[in-house]
Coordinates of C-alpha atoms (C1' of nucleotides) in Angstrom, one line a residue:
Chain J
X1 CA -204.9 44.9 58.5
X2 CA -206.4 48.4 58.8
X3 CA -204.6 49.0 61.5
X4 CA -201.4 47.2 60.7
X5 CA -200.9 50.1 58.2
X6 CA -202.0 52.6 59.7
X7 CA -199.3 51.6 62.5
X8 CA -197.0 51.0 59.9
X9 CA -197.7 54.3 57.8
X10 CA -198.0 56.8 61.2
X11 CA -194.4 55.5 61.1
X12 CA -195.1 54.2 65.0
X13 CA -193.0 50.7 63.9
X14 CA -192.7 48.7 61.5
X15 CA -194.9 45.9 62.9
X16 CA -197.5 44.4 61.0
X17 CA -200.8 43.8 63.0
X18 CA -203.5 41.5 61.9
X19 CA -206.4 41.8 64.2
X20 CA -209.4 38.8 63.9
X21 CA -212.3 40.2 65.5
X22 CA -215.7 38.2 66.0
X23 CA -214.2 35.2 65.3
X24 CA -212.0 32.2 66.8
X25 CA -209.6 31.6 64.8
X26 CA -207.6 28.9 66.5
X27 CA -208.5 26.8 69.7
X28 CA -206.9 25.3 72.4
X29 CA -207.0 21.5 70.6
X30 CA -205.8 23.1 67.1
X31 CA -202.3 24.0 68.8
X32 CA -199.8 21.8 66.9
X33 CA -202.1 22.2 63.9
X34 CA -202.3 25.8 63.5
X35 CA -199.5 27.0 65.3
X36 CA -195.9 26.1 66.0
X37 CA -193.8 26.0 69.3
X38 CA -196.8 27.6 70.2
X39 CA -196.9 29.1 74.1
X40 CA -200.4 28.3 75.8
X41 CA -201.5 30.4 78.6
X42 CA -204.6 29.1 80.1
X43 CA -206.6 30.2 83.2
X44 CA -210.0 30.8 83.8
X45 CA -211.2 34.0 82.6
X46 CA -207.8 34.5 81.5
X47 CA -208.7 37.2 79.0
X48 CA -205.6 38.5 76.9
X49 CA -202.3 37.6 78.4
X50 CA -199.3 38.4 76.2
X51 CA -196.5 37.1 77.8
X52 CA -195.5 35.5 81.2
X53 CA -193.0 38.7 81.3
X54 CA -195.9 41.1 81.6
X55 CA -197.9 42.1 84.5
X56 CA -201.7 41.5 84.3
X57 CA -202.2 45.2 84.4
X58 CA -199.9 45.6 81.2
X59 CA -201.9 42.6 79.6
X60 CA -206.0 43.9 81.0
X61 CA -204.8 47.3 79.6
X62 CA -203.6 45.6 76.3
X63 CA -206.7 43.9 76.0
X64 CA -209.0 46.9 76.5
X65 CA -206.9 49.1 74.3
X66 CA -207.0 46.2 71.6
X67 CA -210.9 45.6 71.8
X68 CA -211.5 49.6 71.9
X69 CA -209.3 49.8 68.6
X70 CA -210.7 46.7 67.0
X71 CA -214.1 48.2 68.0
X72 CA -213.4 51.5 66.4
X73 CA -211.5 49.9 63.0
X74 CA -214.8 47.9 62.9
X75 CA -217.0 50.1 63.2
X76 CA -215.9 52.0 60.3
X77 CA -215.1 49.3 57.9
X78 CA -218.4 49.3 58.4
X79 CA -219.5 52.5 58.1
X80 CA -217.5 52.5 55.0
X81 CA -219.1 49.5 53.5
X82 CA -222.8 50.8 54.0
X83 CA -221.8 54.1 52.9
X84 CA -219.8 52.5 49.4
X85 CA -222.7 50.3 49.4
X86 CA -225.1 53.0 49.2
X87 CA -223.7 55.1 46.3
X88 CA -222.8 52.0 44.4
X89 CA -227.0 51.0 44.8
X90 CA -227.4 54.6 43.5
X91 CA -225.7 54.9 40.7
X92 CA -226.0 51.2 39.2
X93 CA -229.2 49.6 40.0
X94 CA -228.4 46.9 38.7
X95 CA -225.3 46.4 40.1
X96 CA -226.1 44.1 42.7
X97 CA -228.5 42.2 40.5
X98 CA -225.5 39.2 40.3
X99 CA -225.5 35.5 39.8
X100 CA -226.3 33.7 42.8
X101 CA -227.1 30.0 43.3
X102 CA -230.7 30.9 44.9
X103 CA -231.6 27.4 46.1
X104 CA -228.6 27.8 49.2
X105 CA -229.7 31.4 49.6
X106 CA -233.3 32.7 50.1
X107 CA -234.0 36.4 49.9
X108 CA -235.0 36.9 53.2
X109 CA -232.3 35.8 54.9
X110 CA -230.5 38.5 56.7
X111 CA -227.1 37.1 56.3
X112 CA -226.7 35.6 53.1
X113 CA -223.9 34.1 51.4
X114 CA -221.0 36.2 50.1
X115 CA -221.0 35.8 46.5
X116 CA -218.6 38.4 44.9
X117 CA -220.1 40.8 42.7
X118 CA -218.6 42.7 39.6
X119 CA -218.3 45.7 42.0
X120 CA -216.0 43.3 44.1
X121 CA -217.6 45.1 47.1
X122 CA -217.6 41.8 49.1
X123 CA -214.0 40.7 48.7
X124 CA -211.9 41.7 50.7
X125 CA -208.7 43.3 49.1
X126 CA -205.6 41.5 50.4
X127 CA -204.3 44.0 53.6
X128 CA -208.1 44.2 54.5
X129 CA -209.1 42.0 57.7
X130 CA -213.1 42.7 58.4
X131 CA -215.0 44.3 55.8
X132 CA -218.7 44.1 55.7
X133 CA -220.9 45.1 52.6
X134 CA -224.0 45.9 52.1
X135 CA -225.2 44.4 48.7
X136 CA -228.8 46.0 47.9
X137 CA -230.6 43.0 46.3
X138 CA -234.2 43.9 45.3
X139 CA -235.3 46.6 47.4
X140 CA -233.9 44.5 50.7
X141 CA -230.8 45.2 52.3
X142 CA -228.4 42.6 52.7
X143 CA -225.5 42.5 55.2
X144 CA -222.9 40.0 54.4
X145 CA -219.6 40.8 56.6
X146 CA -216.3 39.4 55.1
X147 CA -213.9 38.0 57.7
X148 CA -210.0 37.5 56.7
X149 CA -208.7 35.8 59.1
X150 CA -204.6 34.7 59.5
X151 CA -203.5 31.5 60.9
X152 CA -200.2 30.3 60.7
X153 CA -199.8 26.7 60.1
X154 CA -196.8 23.8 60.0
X155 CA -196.0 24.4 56.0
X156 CA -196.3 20.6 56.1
X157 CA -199.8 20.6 56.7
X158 CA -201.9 20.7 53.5
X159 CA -204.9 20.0 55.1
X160 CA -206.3 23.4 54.7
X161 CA -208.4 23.9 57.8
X162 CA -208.7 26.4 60.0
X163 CA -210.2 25.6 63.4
X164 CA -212.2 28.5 64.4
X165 CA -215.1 26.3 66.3
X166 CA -217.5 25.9 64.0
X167 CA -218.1 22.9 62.1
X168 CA -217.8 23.0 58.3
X169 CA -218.3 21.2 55.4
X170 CA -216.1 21.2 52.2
X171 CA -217.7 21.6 48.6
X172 CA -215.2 22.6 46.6
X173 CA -211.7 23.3 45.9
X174 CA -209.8 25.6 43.2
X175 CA -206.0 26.5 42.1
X176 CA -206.6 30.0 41.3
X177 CA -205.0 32.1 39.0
X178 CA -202.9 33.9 41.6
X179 CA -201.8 31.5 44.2
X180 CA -200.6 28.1 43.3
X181 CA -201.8 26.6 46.1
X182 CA -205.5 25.4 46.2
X183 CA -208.1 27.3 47.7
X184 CA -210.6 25.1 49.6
X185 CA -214.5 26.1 49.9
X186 CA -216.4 25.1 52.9
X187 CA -220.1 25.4 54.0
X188 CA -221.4 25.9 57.4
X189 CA -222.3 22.6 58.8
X190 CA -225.8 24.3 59.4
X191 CA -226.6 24.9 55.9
X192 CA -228.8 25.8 54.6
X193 CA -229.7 27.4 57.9
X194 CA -226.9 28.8 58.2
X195 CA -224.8 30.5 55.3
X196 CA -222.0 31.4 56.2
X197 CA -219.0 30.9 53.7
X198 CA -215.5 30.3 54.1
X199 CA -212.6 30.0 51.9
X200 CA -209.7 28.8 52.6
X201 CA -206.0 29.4 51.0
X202 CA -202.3 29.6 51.4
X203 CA -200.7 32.6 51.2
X204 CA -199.2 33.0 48.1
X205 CA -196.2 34.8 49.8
X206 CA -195.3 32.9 53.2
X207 CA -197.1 29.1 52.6
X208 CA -197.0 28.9 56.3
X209 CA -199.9 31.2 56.7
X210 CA -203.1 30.4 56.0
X211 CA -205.4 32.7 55.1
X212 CA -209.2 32.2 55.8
X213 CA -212.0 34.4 54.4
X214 CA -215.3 34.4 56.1
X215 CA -218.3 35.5 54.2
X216 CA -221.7 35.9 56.0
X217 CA -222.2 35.7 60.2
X218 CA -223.6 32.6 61.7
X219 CA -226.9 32.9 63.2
X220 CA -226.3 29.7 65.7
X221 CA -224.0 29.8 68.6
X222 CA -220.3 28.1 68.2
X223 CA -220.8 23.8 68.7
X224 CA -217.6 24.3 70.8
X225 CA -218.9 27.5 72.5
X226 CA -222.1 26.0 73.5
X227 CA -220.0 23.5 75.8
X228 CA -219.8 20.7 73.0
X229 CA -215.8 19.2 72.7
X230 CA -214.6 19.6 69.2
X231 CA -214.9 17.4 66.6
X232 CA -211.5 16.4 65.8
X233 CA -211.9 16.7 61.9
X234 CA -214.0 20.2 61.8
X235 CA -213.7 22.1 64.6
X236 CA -211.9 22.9 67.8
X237 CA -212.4 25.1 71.0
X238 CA -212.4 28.8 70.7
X239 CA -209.0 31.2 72.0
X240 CA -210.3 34.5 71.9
X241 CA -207.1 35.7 71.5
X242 CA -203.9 34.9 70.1
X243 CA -200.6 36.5 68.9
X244 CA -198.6 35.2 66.2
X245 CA -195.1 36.4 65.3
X246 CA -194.2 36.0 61.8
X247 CA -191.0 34.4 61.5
X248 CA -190.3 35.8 58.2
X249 CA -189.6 39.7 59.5
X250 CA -191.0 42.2 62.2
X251 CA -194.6 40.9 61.7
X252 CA -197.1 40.3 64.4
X253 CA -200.3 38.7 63.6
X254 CA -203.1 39.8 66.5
X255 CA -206.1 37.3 66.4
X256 CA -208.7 38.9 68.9
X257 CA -211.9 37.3 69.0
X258 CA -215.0 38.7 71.7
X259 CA -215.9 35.6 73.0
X260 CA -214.7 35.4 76.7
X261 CA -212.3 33.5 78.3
X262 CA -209.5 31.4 76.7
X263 CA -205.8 33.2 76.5
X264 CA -203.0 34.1 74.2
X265 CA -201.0 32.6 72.2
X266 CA -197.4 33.2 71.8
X267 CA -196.3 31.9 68.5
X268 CA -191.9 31.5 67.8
X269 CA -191.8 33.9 70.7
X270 CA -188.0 33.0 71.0
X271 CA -187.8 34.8 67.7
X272 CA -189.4 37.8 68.8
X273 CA -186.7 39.2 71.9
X274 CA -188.4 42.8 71.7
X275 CA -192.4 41.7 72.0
X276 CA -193.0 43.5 75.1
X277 CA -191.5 46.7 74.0
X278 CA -193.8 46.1 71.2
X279 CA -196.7 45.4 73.1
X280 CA -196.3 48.3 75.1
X281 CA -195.6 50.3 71.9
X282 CA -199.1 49.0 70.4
X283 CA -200.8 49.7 73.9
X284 CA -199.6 53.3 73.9
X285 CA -201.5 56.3 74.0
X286 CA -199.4 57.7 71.1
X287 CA -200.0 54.3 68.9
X288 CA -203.6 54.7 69.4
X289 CA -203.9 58.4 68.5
X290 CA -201.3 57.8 65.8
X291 CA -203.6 55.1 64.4
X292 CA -206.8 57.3 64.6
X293 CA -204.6 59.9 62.7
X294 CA -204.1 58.0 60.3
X295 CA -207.3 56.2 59.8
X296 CA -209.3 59.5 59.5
X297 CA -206.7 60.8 57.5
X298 CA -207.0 57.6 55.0
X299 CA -210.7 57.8 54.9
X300 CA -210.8 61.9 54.1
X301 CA -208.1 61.2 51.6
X302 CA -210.3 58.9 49.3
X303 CA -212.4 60.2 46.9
X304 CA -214.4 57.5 46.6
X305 CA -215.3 57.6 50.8
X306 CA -216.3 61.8 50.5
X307 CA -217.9 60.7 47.6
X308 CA -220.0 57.9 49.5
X309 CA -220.6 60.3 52.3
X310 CA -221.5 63.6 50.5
X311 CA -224.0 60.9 48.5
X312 CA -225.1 59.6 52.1
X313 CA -226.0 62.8 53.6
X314 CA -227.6 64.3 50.5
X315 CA -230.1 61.0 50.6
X316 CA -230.9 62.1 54.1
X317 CA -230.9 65.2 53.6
X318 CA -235.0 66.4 52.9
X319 CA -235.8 67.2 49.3
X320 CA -237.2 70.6 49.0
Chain K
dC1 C1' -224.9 2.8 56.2
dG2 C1' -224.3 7.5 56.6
dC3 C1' -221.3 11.2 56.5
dC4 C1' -217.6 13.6 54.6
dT5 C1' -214.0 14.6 51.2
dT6 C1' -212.3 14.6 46.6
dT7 C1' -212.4 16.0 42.0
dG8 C1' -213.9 16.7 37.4
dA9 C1' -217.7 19.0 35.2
dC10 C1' -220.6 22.7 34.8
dC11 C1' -222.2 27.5 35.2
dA12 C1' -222.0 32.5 35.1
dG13 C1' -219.4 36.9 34.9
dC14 C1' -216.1 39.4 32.6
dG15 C1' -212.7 41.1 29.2
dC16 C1' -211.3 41.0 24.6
Chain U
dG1 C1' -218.7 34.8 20.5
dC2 C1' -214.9 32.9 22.8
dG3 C1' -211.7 32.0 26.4
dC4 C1' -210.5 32.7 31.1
dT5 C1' -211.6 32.5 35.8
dG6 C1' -213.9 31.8 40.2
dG7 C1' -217.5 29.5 42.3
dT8 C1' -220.6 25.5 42.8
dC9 C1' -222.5 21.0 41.9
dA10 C1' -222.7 16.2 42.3
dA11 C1' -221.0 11.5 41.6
dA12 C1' -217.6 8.5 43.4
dG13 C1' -214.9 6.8 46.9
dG14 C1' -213.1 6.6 51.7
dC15 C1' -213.8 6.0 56.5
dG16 C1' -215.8 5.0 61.0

DNA sequence: CGCCTTTGACCAGCGC
DNA sequence: GCGCTGGTCAAAGGCG
């Protein structure tokens, strides 16, 4: 999302770029599930390919140049996070100190679930894809890394899974205030081992996409990653990657994920004539410095980050 | 029978 | 203090 407007705002094109990182969002048995008139293109060690019309020389360089960015956009959302984190611990002890249901989630644990906090430092604002915040919680730092991941679904489908590999279990589900569709809770099969989060929710503007918010990291390998077939109620194999085109205007949702192999989904790509002049456009050299224009540009142009950063050097600076 | 989903109740944070 | 809201619990029921 990050970089979706940063594209969109270094006036580069008006294409929308959602880009899932660490995560599978879809998999190769989820097809008709998760994705309509979808495109598969398998192969071993397939990596990214876009399209059959490009070369695998346009598609490797697509693929590095997407990693690199989602490496650098990562990076620092998290930087950011830590950095937020730090001046929020500073001014408001007590700020973290929040309600927390302590029997799913022991201190110690170095990924602990993602209960929001007042400070709201561990949602993720809508336009945001990865943020990761650091909630101070005693005198231990706490890392929990918030995932939004986009999958576009058959409307039909009210289901509200997202097959992203791992298994889940469901233990709740809300209508919120904002969205009148449901929004489902789910629990890492693993628990309490494991505690990673997710919720689950329609968009509130296009029902078609559903929108998927990962709180914590999993400290166990994928079921479907670690050569198991997926369970046809919870989980599914991994695609690393995956393109999506939003029907709805010039949108393309990116789902990159770092686990190898797997391939790229095309999604409506009858609807979307000029993809390749948009995937060279993204692959550019003048996208990508665009896009670092812009980001450093955003970050220097919030008070609140120079804040966080003047606060974060003065801590390590030495007190004379 | 065990696992999973559903769903109403409950809890805690927050604003007024 | 009260109401609203998001998040979680746990009993009940479904399903293989």
């Amino acid at each position: 999302m990050l970089l979706m407007d940063s594209a969109r705002r270094a006036g580069c094109s008006p294409v929308c770029l959602d880009l899932s990182v660490g995560l599978s969002p879809s998999s190769p048995g989820s097809g008709p599930e998760t994705i309509a008139d979808t495109e598969r293109l398998d192969g071993p060690a397939a990596g990214c390919r876009v399209t059959s019309s490009l070369s695998d020389e346009q598609a490797k360089t697509l693929e590095a140049r997407l990693t690199q960015v989602s490496e650098e956009n990562r990076r620092l959302t998290e930087m950011i996070a830590y950095l937020y984190a730090s001046q929020v611990a500073q001014q408001s002890p007590d700020s973290s100190r929040k309600r927390s249901r302590d029997s799913l989630e022991p201190s110690n644990s170095s990924d602990g679930n993602g209960n929001s906090n007042s400070n709201g430092n561990t949602k993720a604002e809508p336009g945001d894809h990865a943020v990761e915040s650091v909630l101070s919680d005693e005198g231990t730092c706490r890392r929990i890394k918030v995932t939004r991941v986009c999958t576009r679904i058959d409307p039909a489908d009210t289901t509200l899974t997202v097959k992203d590999g791992y298994q889940w279990r469901k233990y709740g589900q809300k209508v919120t205030r904002d969205n009148p569709s449901p929004r489902a809770y789910f629990r890492c099969a693993y628990a309490p081992s494991c505690l990673v989060k997710k919720k689950v929710q329609r968009s509130a503007e296009d029902s078609s996409l559903l929108v998927a918010t990962y709180e914590g990291e999993h400290n166990h390998p994928s079921p479907t990653r670690a050569g198991e077939l997926p369970s046809p109620a919870t989980a599914n194999g991994p695609v690393p990657c995956s393109i999506s085109i939003n029907s709805s205007g010039p949108t393309i949702t990116l789902d990159l994920t770092k686990n190898g192999g797997g391939g790229v989904r095309v999604l409506d790509a009858a609807e979307a004539p000029d993809l390749k002049r948009l995937c060279q456009e993204i692959a550019s050299p003048d996208f990508r410095t665009a896009l670092v224009d812009q980001m450093a540009r955003s970050l220097t142009k919030d008070p609140k980050f120079t804040d966080a950063l003047a606060a974060a050097i003065l801590q390590q600076l030495p007190e004379y």
